[in-house]
Structures are given as structure tokens and as C-alpha cells.
XYZ file of C-alpha atoms in Angstrom:
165
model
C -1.107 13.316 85.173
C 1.762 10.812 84.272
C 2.777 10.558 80.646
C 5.299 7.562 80.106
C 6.843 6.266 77.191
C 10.967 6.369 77.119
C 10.940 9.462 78.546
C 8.622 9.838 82.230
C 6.601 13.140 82.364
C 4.836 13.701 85.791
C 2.483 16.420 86.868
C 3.279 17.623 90.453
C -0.505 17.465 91.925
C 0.782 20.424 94.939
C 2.912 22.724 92.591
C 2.721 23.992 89.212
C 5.614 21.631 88.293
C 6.671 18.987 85.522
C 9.323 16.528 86.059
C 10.448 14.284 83.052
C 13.015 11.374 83.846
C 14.996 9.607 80.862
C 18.001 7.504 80.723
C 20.988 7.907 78.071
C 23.641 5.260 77.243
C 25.905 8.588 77.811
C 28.535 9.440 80.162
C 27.147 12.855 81.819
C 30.170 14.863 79.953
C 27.770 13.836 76.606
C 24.779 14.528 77.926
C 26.094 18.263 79.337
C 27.741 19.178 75.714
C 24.482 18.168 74.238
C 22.751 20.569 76.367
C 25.435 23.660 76.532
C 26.932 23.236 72.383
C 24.406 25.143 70.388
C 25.616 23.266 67.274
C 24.438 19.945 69.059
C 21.663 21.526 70.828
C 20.302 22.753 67.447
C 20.568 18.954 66.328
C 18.560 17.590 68.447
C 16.138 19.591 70.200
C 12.314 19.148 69.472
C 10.289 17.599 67.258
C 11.569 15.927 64.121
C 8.995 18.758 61.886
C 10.823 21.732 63.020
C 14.230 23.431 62.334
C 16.352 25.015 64.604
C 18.319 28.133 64.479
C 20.346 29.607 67.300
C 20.127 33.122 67.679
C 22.658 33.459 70.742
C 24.071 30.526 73.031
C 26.077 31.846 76.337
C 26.094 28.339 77.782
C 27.932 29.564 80.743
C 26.191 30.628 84.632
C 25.201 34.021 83.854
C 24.842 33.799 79.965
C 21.670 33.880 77.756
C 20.179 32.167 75.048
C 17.621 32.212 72.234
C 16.603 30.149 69.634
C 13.909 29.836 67.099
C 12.284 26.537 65.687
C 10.555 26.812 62.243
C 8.110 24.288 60.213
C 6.174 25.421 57.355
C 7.761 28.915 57.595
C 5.900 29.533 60.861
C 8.961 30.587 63.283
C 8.439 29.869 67.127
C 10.812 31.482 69.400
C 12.239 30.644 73.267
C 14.507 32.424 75.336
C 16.116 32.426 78.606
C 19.196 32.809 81.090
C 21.451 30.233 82.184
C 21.508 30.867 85.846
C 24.056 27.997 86.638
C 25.976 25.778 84.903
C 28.102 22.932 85.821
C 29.078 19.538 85.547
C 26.300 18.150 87.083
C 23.463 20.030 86.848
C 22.252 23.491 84.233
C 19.397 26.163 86.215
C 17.784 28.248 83.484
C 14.804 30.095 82.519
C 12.496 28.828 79.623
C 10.192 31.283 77.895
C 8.457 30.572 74.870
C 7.760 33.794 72.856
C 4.024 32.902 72.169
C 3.355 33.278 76.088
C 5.539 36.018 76.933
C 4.102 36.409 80.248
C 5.071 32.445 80.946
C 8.211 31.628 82.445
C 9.274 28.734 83.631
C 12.471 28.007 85.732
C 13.909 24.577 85.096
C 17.050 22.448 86.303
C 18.435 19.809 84.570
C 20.471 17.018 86.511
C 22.708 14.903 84.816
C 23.162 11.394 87.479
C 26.108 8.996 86.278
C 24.448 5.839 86.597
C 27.999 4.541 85.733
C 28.929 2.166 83.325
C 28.589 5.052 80.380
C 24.853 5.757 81.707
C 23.370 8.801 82.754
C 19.594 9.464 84.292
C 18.536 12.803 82.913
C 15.916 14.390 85.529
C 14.605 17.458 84.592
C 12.032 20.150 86.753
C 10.362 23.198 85.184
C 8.232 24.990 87.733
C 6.169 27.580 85.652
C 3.626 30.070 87.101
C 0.171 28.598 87.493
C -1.475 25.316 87.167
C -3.252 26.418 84.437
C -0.063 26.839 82.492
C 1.515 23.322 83.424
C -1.683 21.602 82.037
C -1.551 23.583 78.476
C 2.137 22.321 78.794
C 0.834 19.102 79.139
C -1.389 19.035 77.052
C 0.204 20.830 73.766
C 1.747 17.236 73.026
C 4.683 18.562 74.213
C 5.607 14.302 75.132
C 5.758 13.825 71.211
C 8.595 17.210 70.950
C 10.567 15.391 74.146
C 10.516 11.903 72.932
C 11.554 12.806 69.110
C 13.822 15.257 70.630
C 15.537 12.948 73.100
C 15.450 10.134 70.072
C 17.754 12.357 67.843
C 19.784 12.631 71.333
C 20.110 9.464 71.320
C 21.374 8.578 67.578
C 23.665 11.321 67.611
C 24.848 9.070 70.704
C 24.535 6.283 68.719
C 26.589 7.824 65.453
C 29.715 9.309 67.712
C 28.674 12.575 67.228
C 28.956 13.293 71.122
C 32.071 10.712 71.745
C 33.958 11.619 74.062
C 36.621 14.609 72.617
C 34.214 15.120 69.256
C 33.735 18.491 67.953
């Protein structure tokens, strides 16, 4: 299953794996604070419905995280540990609080294109093939592609220039 619109979502058909591929006019440096500053995180992550709070945020490898999106009053939690971070590239593990017994490792890769761009490839291998396809198909592509559009007007705006808080 291939989903594409700005942002490419493939199904792995031999492991229980999603890859999504998107490009940024963003150095990497943007894209990495975008991903590791809970205040910018918060900003942009998800659909444009929800809220998002930060619970904890140890951006760092070894830390943990949690945060909880809300619409309507209905609260939806995630979780996980940053098992590596660096310039380059973030390991974690994603857990979404409805499926407790889910987890999902992902890496993120941040590739300077050059020029100010940056290919964003990300990988979340998650238990079962069952659970990729109710990934899939939870419209999870509309989350990622309003997410990634706030991404991009806060890159737009100057709110991740390089050296802004």
C-alpha cells in the first residue's frame, strides 16, 4: 500500500514497516529543533483538530517523552524513549496509549539535500502486520500531511530560522 500526496507513505510488503518520505525547504538544524523542542514539537505535530500538551520532553539519547493530543475534550496519549539523538538522525520508541501493547520503533533521518533543503525519511517498524495496516488505515496520512503543513509555515513564518527561540 502506497499513500502519496506531499508526504510518501509506503507499506513494506516483507516487514511490518511504514516508511514516509517528505521534503522541507529547511536546513536539517530546522528540521532536528522541530523534532527535539517540545515548544515547536507541540506546534506542529498532528492534525490541525487536536491540541497538544507536553507532559515531559528529554530530547536527548537516553531521555523520554510523553505527550497528549486533545479534541473535543477526548485526550489521546503517546509515549516513548529517545534511544539516539543526533544531528542527523533521532531512534525512538512510539506508543500510543490506546494500544498499550503496540510499540513501534522508528528513526527519523534528516538528508541535507543542500541548498536549505532537507529529505525527511522516516521508518517505524511496529509488531505485526496487522498493526501496520490499522496504522494505515486510521487516516493517519491526513494527521502527517496537516502535521508536516504546520511544519512547514512555521518554516515559512521564521519561527525555526536559524538561531530562533
Amino acid at each position: 500500500m502506497n499513500i502519496t500526496s506531499e508526504t510518501t507513505i509506503e507499506a513494506d510488503p516483507k516487514v511490518p514497516i511504514i516508511r514516509m518520505t517528505r521534503e522541507f525547504r529547511a536546513t536539517p538544524e530546522q528540521l532536528l529543533r522541530a523534532h527535539t523542542d517540545p515548544v515547536l514539537f507541540a506546534q506542529w505535530v498532528g492534525p490541525r483538530s487536536l491540541t497538544t500538551r507536553i507532559d515531559y520532553w528529554e530530547a536527548r539519547t537516553g531521555g523520554r517523552w510523553r505527550y497528549v493530543a486533545t479534541r473535543d475534550g477526548v485526550e489521546f496519549g503517546f509515549h516513548g524513549c529517545f534511544h539516539e539523538v543526533r544531528p542527523d538522525r533521532i531512534v525512538q520508541t512510539f506508543t500510543f496509549e490506546g494500544e498499550p501493547d503496540s510499540v513501534a520503533l522508528e528513526t527519523l533521518w534528516f538528508d541535507d539535500l543542500g541548498d536549505g533543503r532537507t529529505r525527511l525519511r522516516t521508518q517505524s517498524l511496529v509488531d505485526s502486520f496487522e498493526g501496520r495496516d490499522a496504522w494505515l488505515s486510521s487516516g493517519m496520512e491526513t494527521g502527517v500531511d496537516e502535521g508536516y503543513a504546520k511544519l512547514d509555515e512555521m518554516l515559512s513564518d521564521g519561527t525555526l530560522a536559524d538561531g530562533a527561540v
